[in-house]
Amino acid sequence: MNFSAEPALQLQNVTRRYGKVVAVNNVSLAAAQGECLVIVGPSGCGKTTLLRLIAGLDVQDEGSIKIQNRIVSGKGVFVPPEKRRVGLVFQDYALFPHMTIARNVAFGLHGRSKADVQRRVYEMLEMVHLAHMADRYPHELSGGERQRVALARALAPQPDILLLDEPFSSLDAGLRTAMREQLQSLLKEINITTFFVTHDQEEALLLGNRVAVVNQGRIEQIGTPEQVFHQPATHFVAEFFGYTVFISGRATADGLETELGFLPQRLSLDSGAEVNILVRPDDLTVYPDETGQAYIARTGFQGMHCMYQIALPSGRTIYSLMPHTRIYAPGTRVRVELHPGHDLVCFRNGRAVTDVGRGEGVEEIENRR
Ligand SMILES: Nc1ncnc2c1ncn2[C@@H]1O[C@H](COP(=O)(O)OP(=O)(O)OP(=O)(O)O)[C@@H](O)[C@H]1O
């Protein structure tokens, strides 16, 4: 990744409306050369529209898009998709069914000698470990293999940017994990700038060098996976990353009073100030206790872990992730202890209180890949 050079991809104040729907709302972002920028958000938030605007399959109403410092859309310019030097991979592979795998991969290779095309196709199929299947047709491949062909086809013409739209969402869970790992290695190997769209938070955190969380056409927050997870700027971002609950707390000179006990975490707020505290399932532990005021409402056995849904006396529901060796039945009375091992993020009026966040106890990760 090269953050010092001109960005490989740049969007400036991009807006796209469909009638009254503002699908993309004044989005500005930049991706560095070699960076994998993941766009994540709920269904309908505008992810695919953003990707289609970059690809040239749609046109924004306002703003401009640059690829390798050249305007491709905006300010009276529109470069057609085939001249943008972008590679596209969609969820449904979009392979040509009547062509062999080799011919599919060769599809975008224009103006080259036959020998050169053959060499490049072979190189690409080797890269995705499918050279031995070059003469097969798409229907003779598994879903994962087809998606690897789609990737090879997108990369064959050496695009400046790779655009991926939910590429693994039609694969089963095991294959999806394997494909994510393979893509991660591949992107590192070829150092291509990647714009990756997904609604899957786990996929976003795993694959992104940075992650942009989108809500109703706007970017709520953009940062490293660790930043968006540990330092969510808004309630929306905090809630997006799974099983999040907020409990209320009150600032004191020594820490925070909460319905789950006292937290020795100081905020620079006046004593008595009310906050909402972000609590994730790994921040608390449950212990069976007949005198406990809380009880297990649901036992979600997941193999390696158990996700408990716990009803608190206040009527609030919280979650606790426990090892598979501790299985308690629904209805069990429990004591709940909050000991996160790091500062918890606190919110006022939907926004994080600025002097907490990453907090004590969370180590900085360098060179995450
Ligand atoms: N061609 C279109 N005409 C009218 N409205 C559209 C069109 N394309 C998208 N929209 C609307 O724009 C909004 C953003 O759609 P988009 O497909 O970008 O969302 P998304 O985040 O990719 O969703 P998903 O995860 O479900 O694919 C939605 O409200 C959608 O209904």
Coordinates of C-alpha atoms and ligand atoms in Angstrom, one line a residue:
M1 CA 0.0 0.0 0.0
N2 CA 1.2 3.4 -0.8
F3 CA -0.6 6.3 1.1
S4 CA 2.0 8.9 0.1
A5 CA 1.3 8.8 -3.7
E6 CA -1.9 10.1 -5.4
P7 CA -4.8 7.9 -4.5
A8 CA -5.6 5.1 -7.0
L9 CA -9.3 5.8 -6.6
Q10 CA -10.9 9.0 -5.5
L11 CA -14.6 10.0 -5.1
Q12 CA -15.5 13.6 -4.4
N13 CA -18.9 14.7 -3.2
V14 CA -20.6 12.0 -5.2
T15 CA -24.5 11.9 -5.1
R16 CA -26.8 9.6 -7.0
R17 CA -30.6 9.9 -6.7
Y18 CA -33.3 7.6 -8.0
G19 CA -36.4 9.8 -7.9
K20 CA -36.8 10.7 -4.2
V21 CA -34.4 8.0 -3.0
V22 CA -30.9 9.3 -2.4
A23 CA -28.9 6.1 -3.0
V24 CA -25.5 7.7 -2.6
N25 CA -25.4 11.0 -0.6
N26 CA -22.4 13.3 -0.9
V27 CA -19.7 10.5 -0.6
S28 CA -16.1 11.4 -0.6
L29 CA -13.4 8.8 -0.2
A30 CA -10.0 7.8 -1.5
A31 CA -8.2 4.4 -1.7
A32 CA -4.4 4.2 -1.8
Q33 CA -2.5 2.2 -4.3
G34 CA -2.7 -1.5 -3.3
E35 CA -5.3 -0.9 -0.6
C36 CA -8.3 -3.1 -0.1
L37 CA -11.2 -0.7 0.8
V38 CA -14.3 -2.6 2.0
I39 CA -17.7 -0.9 1.8
V40 CA -20.1 -2.4 4.3
G41 CA -23.6 -1.7 5.4
P42 CA -27.1 -3.0 5.5
S43 CA -29.3 -3.9 2.5
G44 CA -30.3 -0.9 0.5
C45 CA -27.7 1.5 1.9
G46 CA -26.1 2.3 -1.5
K47 CA -23.1 -0.1 -1.7
T48 CA -23.8 -1.5 -5.1
T49 CA -24.7 1.9 -6.5
L50 CA -21.3 3.2 -5.4
L51 CA -19.6 0.3 -7.1
R52 CA -21.6 0.8 -10.3
L53 CA -20.7 4.5 -10.4
I54 CA -17.0 3.6 -10.2
A55 CA -17.4 1.0 -12.9
G56 CA -19.2 3.4 -15.2
L57 CA -22.4 1.3 -15.2
D58 CA -24.3 4.2 -13.8
V59 CA -23.7 8.0 -13.6
Q60 CA -23.8 10.2 -10.5
D61 CA -25.9 13.3 -10.4
E62 CA -23.2 15.3 -8.7
G63 CA -19.5 15.0 -7.9
S64 CA -16.6 13.4 -9.6
I65 CA -14.7 10.1 -9.7
K66 CA -11.0 9.7 -10.5
I67 CA -9.1 6.5 -11.2
Q68 CA -5.3 6.8 -11.1
N69 CA -5.7 10.6 -11.0
R70 CA -7.7 10.7 -14.2
I71 CA -11.3 11.9 -14.0
V72 CA -13.5 9.1 -15.4
S73 CA -16.8 10.7 -14.5
G74 CA -17.9 14.2 -13.6
K75 CA -17.0 17.7 -14.8
G76 CA -18.4 17.0 -18.3
V77 CA -16.3 13.8 -18.6
F78 CA -17.7 10.2 -18.9
V79 CA -15.2 7.4 -19.7
P80 CA -17.1 4.2 -20.7
P81 CA -16.7 1.1 -18.5
E82 CA -14.5 -0.8 -20.9
K83 CA -12.0 2.2 -20.9
R84 CA -11.8 2.6 -17.2
R85 CA -9.3 -0.2 -16.6
V86 CA -11.4 -1.8 -13.9
G87 CA -12.0 -5.5 -13.2
L88 CA -15.4 -6.5 -12.0
V89 CA -16.6 -9.6 -10.0
F90 CA -20.2 -10.0 -9.0
Q91 CA -22.0 -12.5 -6.8
D92 CA -23.4 -14.5 -9.7
Y93 CA -20.0 -14.9 -11.5
A94 CA -21.5 -13.9 -14.8
L95 CA -19.4 -16.3 -16.7
F96 CA -20.3 -17.1 -20.4
P97 CA -21.9 -20.5 -20.2
H98 CA -21.1 -21.5 -23.9
M99 CA -17.4 -20.7 -23.5
T100 CA -14.7 -22.8 -21.9
I101 CA -12.9 -21.5 -18.8
A102 CA -9.9 -20.5 -20.9
R103 CA -12.0 -18.5 -23.3
N104 CA -13.9 -16.9 -20.5
V105 CA -10.6 -15.7 -19.0
A106 CA -9.4 -14.6 -22.4
F107 CA -12.5 -12.5 -23.0
G108 CA -11.1 -9.1 -22.1
L109 CA -7.7 -9.5 -23.7
H110 CA -7.8 -7.5 -26.8
G111 CA -5.0 -6.4 -29.1
R112 CA -2.6 -9.1 -28.1
S113 CA -1.1 -12.0 -30.1
K114 CA -2.6 -15.4 -29.8
A115 CA 0.5 -16.7 -28.0
D116 CA 0.4 -13.7 -25.6
V117 CA -3.3 -14.4 -24.8
Q118 CA -2.6 -18.1 -24.2
R119 CA 0.3 -17.2 -21.9
R120 CA -1.8 -14.7 -19.9
V121 CA -4.8 -17.1 -19.6
Y122 CA -2.5 -19.8 -18.3
E123 CA -0.8 -17.5 -15.9
M124 CA -4.2 -16.4 -14.5
L125 CA -5.6 -19.9 -14.2
E126 CA -2.4 -21.0 -12.4
M127 CA -2.8 -18.1 -10.0
V128 CA -6.3 -19.3 -9.0
H129 CA -5.2 -23.0 -9.1
L130 CA -7.5 -23.9 -12.0
A131 CA -5.1 -24.4 -14.9
H132 CA -6.1 -28.1 -15.1
M133 CA -9.7 -27.1 -15.8
A134 CA -9.0 -24.7 -18.7
D135 CA -11.1 -26.8 -21.1
R136 CA -14.1 -27.3 -19.0
Y137 CA -17.3 -25.3 -19.2
P138 CA -18.7 -23.2 -16.3
H139 CA -21.5 -25.7 -15.5
E140 CA -18.8 -28.4 -14.9
L141 CA -17.3 -26.3 -12.0
S142 CA -18.3 -25.8 -8.4
G143 CA -19.5 -22.4 -7.1
G144 CA -16.1 -21.7 -5.6
E145 CA -14.3 -22.7 -8.8
R146 CA -16.5 -20.5 -10.9
Q147 CA -15.9 -17.5 -8.6
R148 CA -12.1 -18.1 -9.0
V149 CA -12.6 -18.1 -12.8
A150 CA -14.5 -14.8 -12.5
L151 CA -11.6 -13.4 -10.5
A152 CA -9.0 -14.6 -13.0
R153 CA -11.1 -13.1 -15.9
A154 CA -11.3 -9.7 -14.1
L155 CA -7.6 -9.6 -13.4
A156 CA -6.4 -10.9 -16.8
P157 CA -6.3 -7.5 -18.5
Q158 CA -4.3 -6.0 -15.5
P159 CA -6.9 -3.5 -14.4
D160 CA -5.9 -0.6 -12.2
I161 CA -8.8 -1.3 -9.8
L162 CA -10.6 -4.5 -8.8
L163 CA -14.3 -4.1 -8.0
L164 CA -16.0 -6.9 -6.1
D165 CA -19.7 -6.9 -5.3
E166 CA -20.6 -9.6 -2.6
P167 CA -18.5 -12.1 -4.5
F168 CA -18.8 -14.9 -1.9
S169 CA -22.4 -14.5 -0.8
S170 CA -23.8 -17.4 -2.8
L171 CA -21.2 -19.8 -1.5
D172 CA -21.8 -22.0 1.6
A173 CA -20.1 -21.0 4.8
G174 CA -17.1 -23.3 4.6
L175 CA -16.3 -22.3 1.0
R176 CA -16.8 -18.7 1.8
T177 CA -14.1 -18.9 4.5
A178 CA -11.7 -20.6 2.1
M179 CA -12.4 -18.1 -0.6
R180 CA -11.8 -15.1 1.7
E181 CA -8.4 -16.5 2.7
Q182 CA -7.4 -17.2 -0.9
L183 CA -8.5 -13.7 -1.9
Q184 CA -6.6 -12.1 0.9
S185 CA -3.4 -13.9 -0.1
L186 CA -4.0 -13.1 -3.8
L187 CA -4.5 -9.4 -3.2
K188 CA -1.4 -9.2 -1.1
E189 CA 0.6 -11.0 -3.8
I190 CA -0.5 -8.8 -6.7
N191 CA -0.9 -5.5 -4.7
I192 CA -4.0 -4.4 -6.6
T193 CA -6.2 -1.6 -5.4
T194 CA -9.5 -3.2 -4.4
F195 CA -13.0 -1.9 -3.8
F196 CA -15.0 -4.7 -2.0
V197 CA -18.7 -4.4 -1.3
T198 CA -20.3 -6.7 1.3
H199 CA -23.1 -6.6 3.9
D200 CA -21.1 -9.1 6.0
Q201 CA -19.4 -7.5 9.0
E202 CA -17.0 -10.4 9.5
E203 CA -15.9 -10.3 5.9
A204 CA -15.4 -6.6 6.1
L205 CA -13.2 -6.8 9.2
L206 CA -11.2 -9.7 7.8
L207 CA -10.4 -8.4 4.3
G208 CA -10.3 -4.6 4.6
N209 CA -7.2 -2.6 5.0
R210 CA -9.8 0.0 5.8
V211 CA -13.5 -0.3 6.1
A212 CA -16.2 2.3 5.2
V213 CA -19.5 1.8 7.0
V214 CA -22.4 3.1 5.0
N215 CA -25.8 4.1 6.3
Q216 CA -28.5 5.4 4.0
G217 CA -26.1 6.5 1.3
R218 CA -23.7 8.3 3.6
I219 CA -20.4 7.1 5.0
E220 CA -20.8 7.0 8.8
Q221 CA -17.2 6.1 9.5
I222 CA -14.1 5.0 7.6
G223 CA -11.1 3.5 9.3
T224 CA -9.1 0.4 9.9
P225 CA -11.0 -2.7 11.0
E226 CA -9.7 -2.2 14.5
Q227 CA -10.8 1.5 14.5
V228 CA -14.4 0.9 13.4
F229 CA -14.8 -2.0 15.8
H230 CA -13.0 -0.5 18.9
Q231 CA -13.8 3.1 18.3
P232 CA -17.2 3.3 16.6
A233 CA -18.0 7.0 16.0
T234 CA -21.8 6.5 16.2
H235 CA -24.5 4.2 17.6
F236 CA -25.1 3.0 14.0
V237 CA -21.5 1.8 13.5
A238 CA -21.4 0.3 17.0
E239 CA -24.6 -1.7 16.4
F240 CA -23.6 -2.8 13.0
F241 CA -20.8 -5.0 14.4
G242 CA -22.9 -7.6 16.0
Y243 CA -24.8 -8.4 19.2
T244 CA -24.1 -5.0 20.5
V245 CA -26.2 -3.6 23.4
F246 CA -26.1 -0.4 25.3
I247 CA -26.5 -0.1 29.0
S248 CA -27.0 3.1 30.8
G249 CA -24.4 4.5 33.1
R250 CA -23.7 7.6 35.2
A251 CA -20.3 9.3 35.5
T252 CA -18.8 9.7 38.9
A253 CA -15.4 11.0 40.0
D254 CA -14.0 7.5 40.1
G255 CA -15.7 5.7 37.2
L256 CA -19.1 4.7 35.9
E257 CA -22.1 3.4 37.8
T258 CA -24.0 0.9 35.7
E259 CA -26.8 -1.6 36.2
L260 CA -24.1 -4.3 35.9
G261 CA -22.0 -2.8 38.7
F262 CA -19.2 -0.3 38.9
L263 CA -16.7 0.3 36.1
P264 CA -13.4 1.9 37.1
Q265 CA -13.3 3.9 33.9
R266 CA -13.1 7.7 34.1
L267 CA -14.6 10.1 31.6
S268 CA -14.0 13.8 31.5
L269 CA -17.7 14.5 32.1
D270 CA -19.3 16.1 35.0
S271 CA -20.3 13.8 37.8
G272 CA -23.9 12.7 37.3
A273 CA -23.7 12.9 33.5
E274 CA -25.6 10.1 31.8
V275 CA -24.0 7.9 29.1
N276 CA -24.9 4.9 27.0
I277 CA -22.2 2.2 27.3
L278 CA -21.4 -0.2 24.5
V279 CA -21.3 -3.7 25.8
R280 CA -20.4 -6.7 23.5
P281 CA -20.9 -10.4 24.4
D282 CA -17.2 -10.9 25.2
D283 CA -17.2 -8.1 27.8
L284 CA -19.2 -10.0 30.4
T285 CA -19.4 -13.3 32.1
V286 CA -22.3 -15.1 33.5
Y287 CA -22.3 -17.4 36.6
P288 CA -25.1 -19.6 37.7
D289 CA -26.4 -18.2 41.0
E290 CA -29.8 -19.0 42.5
T291 CA -29.9 -15.6 44.1
G292 CA -29.2 -13.9 40.8
Q293 CA -31.6 -11.3 39.5
A294 CA -31.0 -12.1 35.9
Y295 CA -31.8 -15.3 34.0
I296 CA -30.9 -17.0 30.8
A297 CA -33.6 -16.3 28.2
R298 CA -32.0 -18.3 25.4
T299 CA -29.1 -20.7 25.1
G300 CA -27.5 -20.4 21.6
F301 CA -25.1 -23.3 21.3
Q302 CA -22.7 -22.6 18.4
G303 CA -20.2 -25.4 18.8
M304 CA -17.0 -23.7 19.9
H305 CA -19.0 -21.0 21.9
C306 CA -22.4 -20.5 23.5
M307 CA -24.2 -17.2 22.9
Y308 CA -26.5 -16.6 25.9
Q309 CA -29.3 -14.1 25.7
I310 CA -29.8 -12.8 29.2
A311 CA -32.8 -11.0 30.7
L312 CA -31.8 -8.3 33.2
P313 CA -34.1 -7.2 36.1
S314 CA -34.5 -3.8 34.3
G315 CA -36.1 -5.7 31.4
R316 CA -33.1 -5.1 29.1
T317 CA -31.7 -8.0 27.1
I318 CA -27.9 -8.5 26.8
Y319 CA -25.7 -11.2 25.3
S320 CA -22.8 -13.1 26.7
L321 CA -20.3 -15.3 24.7
M322 CA -19.1 -18.2 26.8
P323 CA -16.9 -21.2 26.1
H324 CA -18.7 -24.4 25.0
T325 CA -17.6 -26.0 28.2
R326 CA -20.2 -23.9 30.1
I327 CA -23.7 -24.8 29.0
Y328 CA -26.6 -23.5 31.1
A329 CA -30.2 -24.2 30.4
P330 CA -32.7 -21.4 29.6
G331 CA -34.3 -20.2 32.8
T332 CA -31.1 -20.6 34.9
R333 CA -30.7 -17.7 37.4
V334 CA -27.4 -16.0 36.9
R335 CA -25.1 -13.3 38.2
V336 CA -23.6 -11.1 35.4
E337 CA -20.2 -9.6 35.8
L338 CA -18.8 -6.9 33.6
H339 CA -15.0 -7.2 33.2
P340 CA -14.1 -6.3 29.6
G341 CA -10.3 -5.9 30.2
H342 CA -10.4 -2.6 28.2
D343 CA -12.3 0.7 28.4
L344 CA -15.8 0.5 27.0
V345 CA -17.0 3.1 24.5
C346 CA -19.6 5.5 25.9
F347 CA -22.0 7.5 23.9
R348 CA -24.0 10.7 24.4
N349 CA -26.7 11.8 21.9
G350 CA -25.7 8.9 19.6
R351 CA -22.1 9.9 19.2
A352 CA -19.0 8.5 21.0
V353 CA -17.7 10.5 23.9
T354 CA -14.4 11.5 22.4
D355 CA -11.9 10.8 25.2
V356 CA -12.7 7.1 25.4
G357 CA -12.8 4.5 22.6
R358 CA -9.8 2.3 22.0
G359 CA -9.1 2.9 25.6
E360 CA -6.8 1.0 28.0
G361 CA -6.3 -2.6 27.4
V362 CA -6.6 -2.8 23.6
E363 CA -3.3 -3.2 21.9
E364 CA -2.5 -1.4 18.7
I365 CA -1.9 -3.8 15.8
E366 CA 0.7 -3.0 13.2
N367 CA 1.2 -4.6 9.9
R368 CA -2.0 -6.6 10.2
R369 CA -1.2 -8.2 6.8
Ligands
LIG1 N1 -32.1 1.6 -10.7 C1 -32.7 2.0 -9.6 N2 -33.9 2.6 -9.6 C2 -34.5 3.0 -8.5 N3 -34.0 2.8 -7.3 C3 -32.8 2.2 -7.2 C4 -32.1 1.7 -8.3 N4 -31.0 1.1 -7.9 C5 -30.9 1.2 -6.6 N5 -32.0 1.8 -6.1 C6 -32.3 2.2 -4.7 O1 -31.2 2.8 -4.2 C7 -30.9 2.4 -2.8 C8 -29.5 1.8 -2.8 O2 -29.5 0.6 -3.5 P1 -28.2 -0.4 -3.6 O3 -28.5 -1.5 -4.5 O4 -27.0 0.5 -3.9 O5 -28.1 -0.9 -2.1 P2 -27.1 -2.0 -1.5 O6 -26.5 -1.4 -0.3 O7 -26.2 -2.5 -2.5 O8 -28.2 -3.1 -1.1 P3 -28.0 -4.8 -1.1 O9 -27.0 -5.1 0.0 O10 -29.4 -5.2 -0.8 O11 -27.5 -5.2 -2.4 C9 -32.1 1.4 -2.5 O12 -33.1 2.1 -1.8 C10 -32.6 0.9 -3.9 O13 -33.9 0.5 -3.8

